[in-house]
XYZ file of C-alpha atoms in Angstrom:
607
model
C -4.660 14.161 -26.444
C -4.607 10.429 -25.730
C -1.399 9.630 -23.780
C -1.913 5.905 -23.070
C -4.182 3.304 -24.599
C -4.627 -0.254 -23.285
C -6.727 -2.586 -25.421
C -8.180 -5.946 -24.448
C -5.439 -7.059 -22.071
C -5.415 -10.348 -20.186
C -3.107 -11.060 -17.268
C -2.946 -14.266 -15.243
C -0.937 -14.944 -12.060
C -0.824 -18.636 -11.145
C -4.508 -19.655 -11.349
C -5.897 -16.152 -10.775
C -6.993 -14.093 -13.796
C -6.354 -10.467 -12.826
C -7.471 -8.915 -16.144
C -9.811 -10.473 -18.666
C -10.041 -8.637 -22.001
C -9.859 -5.295 -20.162
C -9.283 -1.871 -21.740
C -8.152 1.499 -20.393
C -7.094 4.908 -21.699
C -5.574 8.107 -20.266
C -6.125 11.597 -21.644
C -3.811 14.569 -21.145
C -4.436 16.345 -17.809
C -6.674 13.606 -16.384
C -6.371 12.747 -12.693
C -7.500 9.156 -12.275
C -8.099 7.288 -9.021
C -7.882 3.474 -9.236
C -9.929 1.509 -6.710
C -10.888 -2.131 -6.090
C -10.553 -4.747 -3.365
C -7.063 -6.015 -2.484
C -5.753 -8.527 -4.995
C -7.850 -7.316 -7.952
C -4.862 -5.917 -9.871
C -4.517 -2.217 -8.993
C -0.734 -2.386 -8.546
C -0.458 -4.696 -11.572
C -2.181 -2.063 -13.737
C 0.331 0.582 -12.612
C 3.240 -1.774 -13.304
C 1.914 -2.504 -16.809
C 1.634 1.243 -17.450
C 5.170 1.751 -16.093
C 6.530 -0.992 -18.380
C 7.509 -3.219 -15.447
C 4.949 -5.935 -16.321
C 3.739 -7.225 -19.681
C 0.160 -8.380 -20.315
C -0.277 -11.987 -21.464
C -2.552 -10.752 -24.260
C -3.602 -7.350 -25.625
C -1.714 -4.170 -26.459
C -0.353 -1.165 -24.558
C 0.252 1.945 -26.688
C 1.998 5.138 -25.526
C 2.044 8.516 -27.264
C 5.446 9.621 -28.582
C 7.917 11.066 -26.070
C 5.652 10.505 -23.037
C 7.681 10.595 -19.790
C 6.265 8.411 -16.990
C 7.357 8.308 -13.334
C 6.257 5.527 -10.986
C 5.984 5.505 -7.183
C 5.960 1.858 -6.001
C 4.192 0.733 -2.860
C 7.433 -0.350 -1.164
C 10.367 1.586 -2.682
C 13.977 0.571 -2.160
C 17.174 2.690 -2.265
C 20.903 2.052 -2.145
C 21.418 1.922 1.650
C 24.740 3.796 1.357
C 23.322 6.801 -0.526
C 22.280 9.898 1.409
C 18.654 11.050 1.421
C 19.484 13.993 -0.828
C 21.397 11.798 -3.296
C 18.450 9.390 -3.505
C 16.055 12.213 -4.340
C 18.325 13.862 -6.906
C 19.251 10.627 -8.721
C 17.755 10.712 -12.210
C 16.353 14.226 -11.716
C 19.364 16.480 -12.246
C 21.374 17.858 -15.137
C 24.222 20.373 -15.097
C 21.736 23.129 -15.966
C 19.067 22.457 -13.326
C 21.076 20.982 -10.436
C 20.979 23.995 -8.111
C 17.278 24.659 -8.671
C 16.321 21.009 -8.227
C 18.474 20.680 -5.098
C 16.797 23.706 -3.546
C 13.326 22.356 -4.413
C 14.289 18.918 -3.091
C 15.402 20.275 0.282
C 12.235 22.336 0.627
C 10.051 19.327 -0.203
C 12.005 17.005 2.106
C 11.620 19.461 4.981
C 7.880 19.740 4.221
C 7.532 15.942 4.409
C 9.502 15.576 7.630
C 12.950 14.513 6.324
C 15.392 17.049 7.762
C 18.708 15.175 7.849
C 19.631 15.387 4.152
C 22.879 13.468 4.678
C 21.352 10.486 6.520
C 22.026 7.158 4.723
C 18.910 5.601 3.190
C 19.680 2.332 4.991
C 18.844 4.018 8.304
C 15.353 5.117 7.212
C 12.064 3.509 8.222
C 9.685 2.152 5.582
C 7.540 5.275 5.886
C 10.526 7.604 5.432
C 11.655 5.681 2.332
C 8.141 6.011 0.898
C 8.188 9.780 1.418
C 11.682 10.001 -0.094
C 10.506 8.119 -3.203
C 7.426 10.365 -3.442
C 9.620 13.481 -3.405
C 11.851 12.004 -6.135
C 8.808 11.337 -8.343
C 7.239 14.755 -7.730
C 10.481 16.550 -8.651
C 10.450 14.965 -12.096
C 8.965 16.966 -15.022
C 6.931 13.891 -16.057
C 3.889 13.814 -18.346
C 2.287 11.024 -16.305
C 2.646 10.242 -12.596
C 1.815 6.706 -11.432
C 1.414 6.742 -7.637
C 0.777 3.580 -5.612
C -0.653 4.527 -2.193
C 0.999 7.979 -2.023
C -0.810 8.986 1.190
C 0.473 6.042 3.243
C 2.860 7.274 5.959
C 1.830 10.916 5.498
C 0.413 12.747 8.495
C -2.679 14.921 8.083
C -0.787 18.146 7.295
C 1.398 16.333 4.736
C -1.684 14.777 3.092
C -3.285 18.232 2.870
C -0.139 19.601 1.241
C 0.097 16.726 -1.275
C -3.603 17.073 -2.106
C -3.132 20.770 -2.903
C 0.088 20.091 -4.864
C -1.475 17.403 -7.096
C -4.592 19.498 -7.779
C -2.382 22.319 -9.073
C 0.017 20.111 -11.060
C -0.880 20.037 -14.761
C 0.526 16.595 -15.649
C -1.726 13.536 -15.885
C -1.998 11.362 -12.817
C -3.035 7.777 -12.055
C -3.018 6.798 -8.405
C -4.076 3.948 -6.187
C -5.248 5.175 -2.783
C -7.743 4.283 -0.058
C -8.027 7.936 1.076
C -11.612 8.795 0.134
C -11.362 12.526 0.887
C -8.201 12.608 -1.263
C -9.939 10.822 -4.159
C -12.905 13.170 -3.899
C -10.771 16.312 -3.931
C -8.029 15.462 -6.461
C -9.528 13.082 -9.042
C -11.763 13.933 -11.984
C -12.151 10.282 -12.972
C -12.481 7.032 -11.015
C -11.473 3.670 -12.463
C -12.704 0.547 -10.702
C -11.133 -2.874 -11.230
C -13.726 -5.554 -10.581
C -13.574 -9.252 -11.476
C -11.047 -8.785 -14.302
C -12.852 -5.820 -15.921
C -12.049 -2.099 -15.786
C -14.968 0.310 -15.298
C -14.491 4.040 -15.853
C -16.517 6.820 -14.215
C -15.974 10.428 -15.370
C -16.398 11.907 -11.896
C -14.837 12.148 -8.452
C -15.342 9.595 -5.648
C -18.734 10.913 -4.488
C -20.041 10.765 -8.064
C -18.572 7.274 -8.479
C -20.569 5.946 -5.519
C -23.779 7.214 -7.095
C -22.978 5.941 -10.598
C -21.836 2.530 -9.360
C -25.096 2.093 -7.447
C -26.983 2.918 -10.673
C -24.858 0.429 -12.687
C -25.419 -2.387 -10.207
C -29.161 -1.653 -10.064
C -29.357 -1.786 -13.881
C -27.495 -5.105 -13.911
C -29.887 -6.543 -11.306
C -32.921 -5.198 -13.199
C -31.644 -6.836 -16.406
C -31.134 -10.110 -14.550
C -34.651 -9.989 -13.075
C -36.030 -9.427 -16.581
C -33.938 -12.325 -17.951
C -35.207 -14.654 -15.215
C -38.811 -13.604 -15.904
C -38.506 -14.269 -19.663
C -36.670 -17.510 -18.958
C -39.576 -18.768 -16.825
C -42.024 -18.066 -19.675
C -39.728 -19.783 -22.185
C -39.272 -22.732 -19.843
C -43.057 -23.170 -19.586
C -43.265 -23.179 -23.377
C -40.528 -25.834 -23.590
C -42.250 -27.985 -20.962
C -45.461 -28.014 -22.980
C -43.608 -30.268 -25.390
C -43.390 -28.012 -28.447
C -41.695 -29.751 -31.324
C -38.976 -27.976 -33.238
C -40.564 -28.498 -36.660
C -41.036 -24.933 -37.843
C -38.539 -22.093 -38.171
C -40.514 -20.174 -35.554
C -40.266 -23.020 -33.049
C -36.534 -23.457 -33.727
C -36.031 -19.742 -33.069
C -38.014 -20.121 -29.836
C -35.737 -22.943 -28.671
C -32.610 -21.000 -29.626
C -33.896 -18.005 -27.670
C -34.497 -20.164 -24.610
C -31.001 -21.666 -24.849
C -29.410 -18.242 -25.260
C -31.241 -16.893 -22.184
C -30.406 -20.054 -20.219
C -26.694 -19.847 -21.011
C -26.303 -16.083 -20.522
C -24.132 -15.368 -17.494
C -25.850 -13.605 -14.600
C -24.118 -10.627 -12.931
C -21.507 -11.965 -10.533
C -22.170 -10.766 -7.012
C -19.125 -9.461 -5.158
C -17.832 -11.658 -2.368
C -18.261 -9.428 0.662
C -16.120 -9.397 3.737
C -18.235 -10.285 6.777
C -17.282 -8.955 10.204
C -19.314 -10.558 12.966
C -17.121 -11.073 16.004
C -18.400 -10.848 19.580
C -16.561 -8.889 22.253
C -16.249 -10.265 25.777
C -17.913 -8.546 28.758
C -16.213 -5.394 30.034
C -16.295 -4.743 33.784
C -16.453 -1.477 35.697
C -12.718 -0.719 35.532
C -11.493 -0.276 31.960
C -8.084 1.306 31.293
C -6.708 4.320 33.145
C -3.669 6.311 32.028
C -2.270 8.327 34.912
C 0.364 11.060 34.392
C 2.257 9.213 31.658
C 5.632 10.620 30.594
C 8.004 9.276 27.951
C 11.214 10.706 26.503
C 13.966 9.523 24.200
C 17.192 11.348 24.980
C 16.441 15.074 25.171
C 13.196 14.683 23.229
C 10.001 14.521 25.257
C 7.283 12.634 23.388
C 4.575 12.460 26.071
C 4.317 14.850 29.008
C 1.970 14.129 31.921
C -0.912 12.577 29.980
C -3.908 11.222 31.876
C -7.149 9.742 30.583
C -9.724 7.211 31.780
C -11.389 5.266 28.954
C -15.157 5.016 29.254
C -17.362 2.183 28.059
C -18.186 2.657 24.368
C -15.363 5.193 23.926
C -14.116 5.962 20.406
C -10.813 7.806 20.866
C -8.380 8.800 18.106
C -4.813 10.099 18.408
C -3.434 12.395 15.705
C -0.215 14.308 15.132
C 2.846 14.502 12.892
C 4.990 11.449 12.150
C 7.363 10.621 14.968
C 5.451 12.597 17.610
C 4.822 9.531 19.798
C 1.428 8.124 18.757
C 2.600 4.508 18.361
C 4.728 4.873 21.507
C 1.581 5.809 23.452
C -0.305 2.786 22.069
C 2.567 0.498 23.042
C 2.486 1.853 26.604
C -1.290 1.410 26.623
C -0.944 -2.256 25.572
C 1.946 -2.988 27.947
C 4.602 -3.443 25.245
C 6.519 -0.409 26.488
C 6.954 1.044 29.977
C 6.507 4.770 30.651
C 9.362 6.754 32.214
C 6.867 7.765 34.879
C 3.157 7.435 35.450
C 0.939 4.375 35.515
C -1.300 2.318 33.214
C -4.097 0.558 35.117
C -5.877 -2.206 33.186
C -9.128 -3.679 34.543
C -9.325 -7.420 35.163
C -12.001 -7.955 32.488
C -10.202 -5.959 29.775
C -9.236 -8.116 26.801
C -7.145 -6.130 24.344
C -6.841 -6.671 20.607
C -3.845 -4.828 19.137
C -3.565 -4.196 15.396
C 0.081 -3.273 14.752
C 1.148 -0.811 12.071
C 4.242 -2.740 10.997
C 3.921 -6.452 10.219
C 7.354 -7.809 11.056
C 8.412 -11.472 11.024
C 7.459 -11.627 14.713
C 3.869 -10.770 13.720
C 3.759 -12.846 10.534
C 6.057 -15.674 9.522
C 6.004 -15.690 5.687
C 6.486 -19.486 5.722
C 3.477 -20.152 7.971
C 0.214 -21.266 6.358
C -2.646 -18.775 6.385
C -4.986 -21.066 8.339
C -2.360 -21.877 10.985
C -1.834 -18.153 11.601
C -5.494 -17.847 12.631
C -5.557 -21.147 14.535
C -2.679 -19.869 16.702
C -5.231 -17.419 18.138
C -8.377 -19.568 18.054
C -9.468 -22.861 16.458
C -13.088 -21.733 16.769
C -14.344 -18.154 16.890
C -17.478 -16.921 18.635
C -19.574 -14.703 16.361
C -23.085 -13.249 16.304
C -24.036 -16.277 14.152
C -22.613 -18.826 16.591
C -19.312 -20.695 16.782
C -17.333 -20.724 13.517
C -14.176 -22.628 12.604
C -11.012 -20.783 11.637
C -11.530 -21.959 8.044
C -15.107 -20.617 7.924
C -13.971 -17.239 9.312
C -11.217 -17.083 6.710
C -13.828 -17.536 3.983
C -15.810 -14.658 5.487
C -12.627 -12.593 5.246
C -12.360 -13.417 1.504
C -9.713 -16.144 1.809
C -11.037 -19.111 -0.250
C -10.128 -22.666 0.838
C -7.318 -23.022 -1.732
C -5.645 -19.858 -0.387
C -5.915 -20.911 3.266
C -3.218 -23.571 2.899
C -0.773 -21.289 1.060
C 2.133 -19.631 2.883
C 1.526 -16.067 4.124
C 4.445 -14.878 1.986
C 2.323 -15.341 -1.167
C -0.305 -12.808 -0.015
C -0.370 -9.204 -1.224
C 0.322 -6.406 1.272
C -3.388 -5.640 1.608
C -4.297 -9.319 2.066
C -1.742 -9.602 4.892
C -3.359 -6.603 6.591
C -6.799 -8.183 6.223
C -5.480 -11.458 7.695
C -3.948 -9.566 10.613
C -7.317 -7.887 11.255
C -8.968 -11.328 11.414
C -6.373 -12.521 13.932
C -7.067 -9.492 16.142
C -10.864 -9.945 16.035
C -10.621 -13.731 16.488
C -9.739 -13.213 20.148
C -13.096 -11.435 20.791
C -11.433 -8.372 22.387
C -13.452 -5.761 24.252
C -10.750 -3.094 23.875
C -9.557 -2.601 20.274
C -6.303 -0.747 19.645
C -5.797 0.070 15.955
C -2.482 1.542 14.771
C -2.832 2.921 11.217
C -5.331 0.252 10.216
C -6.258 2.170 7.050
C -2.830 1.755 5.421
C -2.970 -0.762 2.539
C -6.590 -1.749 3.308
C -8.953 -1.399 0.347
C -11.964 0.919 0.500
C -14.528 -1.916 0.467
C -12.925 -3.497 3.549
C -12.661 -0.116 5.284
C -16.353 0.570 4.700
C -17.328 -2.777 6.246
C -14.915 -2.264 9.158
C -16.456 1.155 9.851
C -19.923 -0.392 9.850
C -18.657 -3.113 12.224
C -17.255 -0.501 14.617
C -20.682 1.175 14.690
C -22.096 -2.035 16.210
C -19.047 -2.999 18.289
C -19.841 -2.768 22.016
C -16.276 -2.429 23.305
C -13.824 0.470 23.398
C -11.960 1.537 20.240
C -8.659 3.450 20.298
C -7.093 4.375 16.947
C -4.109 6.134 15.473
C -4.856 7.136 11.895
C -4.012 9.702 9.234
C -7.183 8.841 7.313
C -9.431 11.885 7.749
C -12.534 10.061 6.495
C -11.996 7.142 8.896
C -11.556 9.529 11.834
C -14.719 11.428 10.898
C -16.657 8.215 10.403
C -15.682 6.352 13.583
C -14.194 8.621 16.280
C -16.073 10.689 18.880
C -13.028 12.288 20.511
C -9.515 13.153 19.330
C -6.280 13.903 21.153
C -3.804 15.953 19.119
C -0.085 15.839 19.907
C 1.225 19.364 20.338
C 4.584 20.851 21.334
C 6.733 19.302 24.068
C 4.671 16.125 24.344
C 1.429 17.786 25.403
C -1.860 16.296 24.163
C -4.954 18.416 23.637
C -8.482 17.036 23.595
C -11.011 17.810 20.836
C -14.592 16.560 20.688
C -15.832 15.005 17.420
C -13.970 13.710 14.369
C -11.216 15.147 12.183
C -13.368 17.783 10.461
C -14.523 19.081 13.859
C -10.862 19.284 14.901
C -9.872 21.093 11.687
C -12.735 23.634 12.052
C -11.730 24.312 15.654
C -8.066 24.755 14.740
C -8.931 27.084 11.838
C -11.130 29.226 14.108
C -8.347 29.433 16.703
C -5.790 30.413 14.051
C -8.137 33.095 12.711
C -8.734 34.487 16.205
C -5.002 34.482 16.936
C -4.334 36.256 13.616
C -6.841 39.000 14.423
C -5.292 39.462 17.853
C -1.813 39.796 16.315
C -3.080 42.356 13.802
C -4.750 44.289 16.604
C -1.518 44.412 18.624
C 0.467 45.448 15.561
C -1.800 48.485 14.840
C -0.081 51.828 15.470
C -1.428 55.339 16.269
C -4.467 57.115 14.853
C -6.898 55.393 17.247
C -9.865 57.478 18.369
C -9.811 58.723 21.950
C -12.659 56.401 22.953
C -10.719 53.436 21.514
C -7.569 54.515 23.337
C -9.563 54.661 26.564
C -10.844 51.150 25.876
C -7.258 49.939 25.363
C -6.259 51.449 28.695
C -9.089 49.579 30.404
C -8.195 46.397 28.514
C -10.104 44.646 25.681
C -13.602 43.453 26.386
C -13.472 39.693 27.028
C -15.654 37.315 25.051
C -17.791 34.942 27.067
C -20.734 32.577 26.732
C -24.132 33.885 27.714
C -26.025 31.684 30.196
C -28.154 30.194 27.357
C -25.099 29.619 25.135
C -23.330 27.809 27.980
C -26.354 25.575 28.624
C -26.737 24.867 24.884
C -23.021 24.065 24.537
C -23.248 21.505 27.345
C -26.273 19.681 25.911
C -26.332 20.261 22.148
C -24.311 17.166 21.139
C -26.623 14.921 23.183
C -29.638 16.670 21.602
C -28.238 16.055 18.099
C -27.524 12.403 18.911
C -31.091 11.953 20.154
C -32.513 13.494 16.966
C -30.289 11.216 14.854
C -31.557 8.185 16.829
C -35.168 9.274 16.266
C -34.541 9.664 12.519
C -32.896 6.214 12.394
C -35.905 4.679 14.189
C -38.236 6.439 11.743
C -36.267 5.066 8.789
C -36.835 1.558 10.135
C -40.548 2.268 10.609
C -40.780 3.732 7.081
C -39.209 0.584 5.644
C -41.737 -1.595 7.498
C -44.700 0.567 6.355
C -43.891 0.556 2.639
C -47.395 -0.666 1.699
C -49.389 1.516 4.131
C -49.493 4.783 2.171
C -51.440 6.779 4.795
C -49.008 5.870 7.584
C -46.040 6.265 5.224
C -47.068 9.859 4.438
C -47.345 10.673 8.156
C -43.939 9.159 8.883
C -42.296 11.066 6.013
C -43.728 14.366 7.321
C -42.407 13.594 10.799
C -38.979 12.728 9.380
C -38.908 16.042 7.510
C -39.657 17.919 10.759
C -36.908 16.047 12.626
C -34.469 16.688 9.764
C -35.187 20.426 9.919
C -34.697 20.395 13.703
C -31.377 18.551 13.306
C -30.220 21.054 10.685
C -31.055 23.917 13.061
C -29.150 22.227 15.889
C -26.169 21.661 13.596
C -25.990 25.356 12.689
C -26.202 26.272 16.395
C -23.469 23.752 17.215
C -21.135 25.205 14.559
C -21.674 28.717 15.970
C -20.986 27.545 19.541
C -17.886 25.605 18.475
C -16.456 28.678 16.759
C -17.201 30.804 19.835
C -15.606 28.168 22.085
C -12.471 28.242 19.895
C -12.275 32.025 20.216
C -12.660 31.756 23.995
C -9.877 29.162 24.148
C -7.578 31.414 22.080
C -8.454 34.329 24.373
C -7.485 32.307 27.460
C -4.163 31.300 25.891
């Protein structure tokens, strides 16, 4: 059943045309992810669907009796109302009040809101967002419209929401940058690009493949058009006279080909900043402790950052991640312990919250960048602030507008430029993935691959952590931090293995009677302890370096393959070698997974 139908809408804001003769539909039960660079109209589409905006042209048709609930990007509540009252407003009747209240409290607890009577005016922006999400999810709506629902959710909360939305039968349209979330929840991806809406009946992985095919077809069509146009142009230059019908048709064909619009290439964000030299001493954290009242956030944490480090911090909301970054950057003093910063360290801090102290809404965009640097050193030489703004997708006419006119995502992109403009060699990124579009994230991740300095990040984006981090510290009970090698998936696998081992141990202890005599004797002697063999220990110490070396060899081969495209004999040899290296890497990966699982069991055994 067709729930919503949008036909040939046009929407213009100031001089920017957001939609140009665009169409969209929603079927019953569909779960649609909306993507596109910041400022293309993702939020505008949701507002049109929610009835909060009207298109300038075109029609929006809803099926009879369709109930729609909308989660805005920045929700507001009556500051005097309690958290529970905010959630229940508009969701309760005399018949369902007790059931809804019980569900609301359970959901609030699950999303980290435990003081049900706390006034909404005392909540942070992230808490208000979670409160609004709960209110929307409690509604028996036919269609949910969710604008960045995963912002301000920690990893466990995002996992819970992902599972909840997959099971929910109502239709869903959401804007999110969380690529794992899009891949898992959505069965259709809608891309807004240059005023048009493109629909792909697949999840995010399938979308990437189909979009590449679409763009290749467009380029192939353009190459063909240019080829025909050259032939037609030659014919015109020979001085043919338009006397016959055939010649007139020839001229008309040439004019039609000449005037046909070529595919518009996306303006791409370009990141090309240069970090300053980093000396021998980087940053050392020595026995840091921090408490607020009776609550200990950080307990005796020490770490020395190494050159080229990629370190991520994860944990539930409010556990102390941002507090740690503020101590690291000198904005906050520890209760005890010491932060030693080397003389050559030049920090760039990307803050999670953009307050008026970070961004004056009245200040012009270009002046905001010039406050950091008039000229910026890049891999391509010295660039002016204006030229760098263009690289960051701020055209000249936008550079002299006040910051207050930018969208939330554009402000984040501008803040990123300000951070990189100082050429830092130690990047500190606090929730950089919030409100940043996927295209910008992809380019940022590629930039971090080539960045020679140290990167420290707090993020709830599982894909970003997998893509960029080599080591994670997870906040655990009583302010303790535990180190995990690899990205988020490595961490999740390790945690799952530990939980499984702990569960088996609990079951073993809970077993009663009936054990054979030999087993009873074994229990008296104590359980046999797991341990690495000598070979396993040696492999565990070197396997990650071995895998990295194989990956480097494959990357070098790829470059050689590209350069040997016309030498078929050499190309065949290189492809065979790449296949051998790929098989060796696959074998190493399987060995690594086995060793990681064994290491998790050993850790659980020690605990």
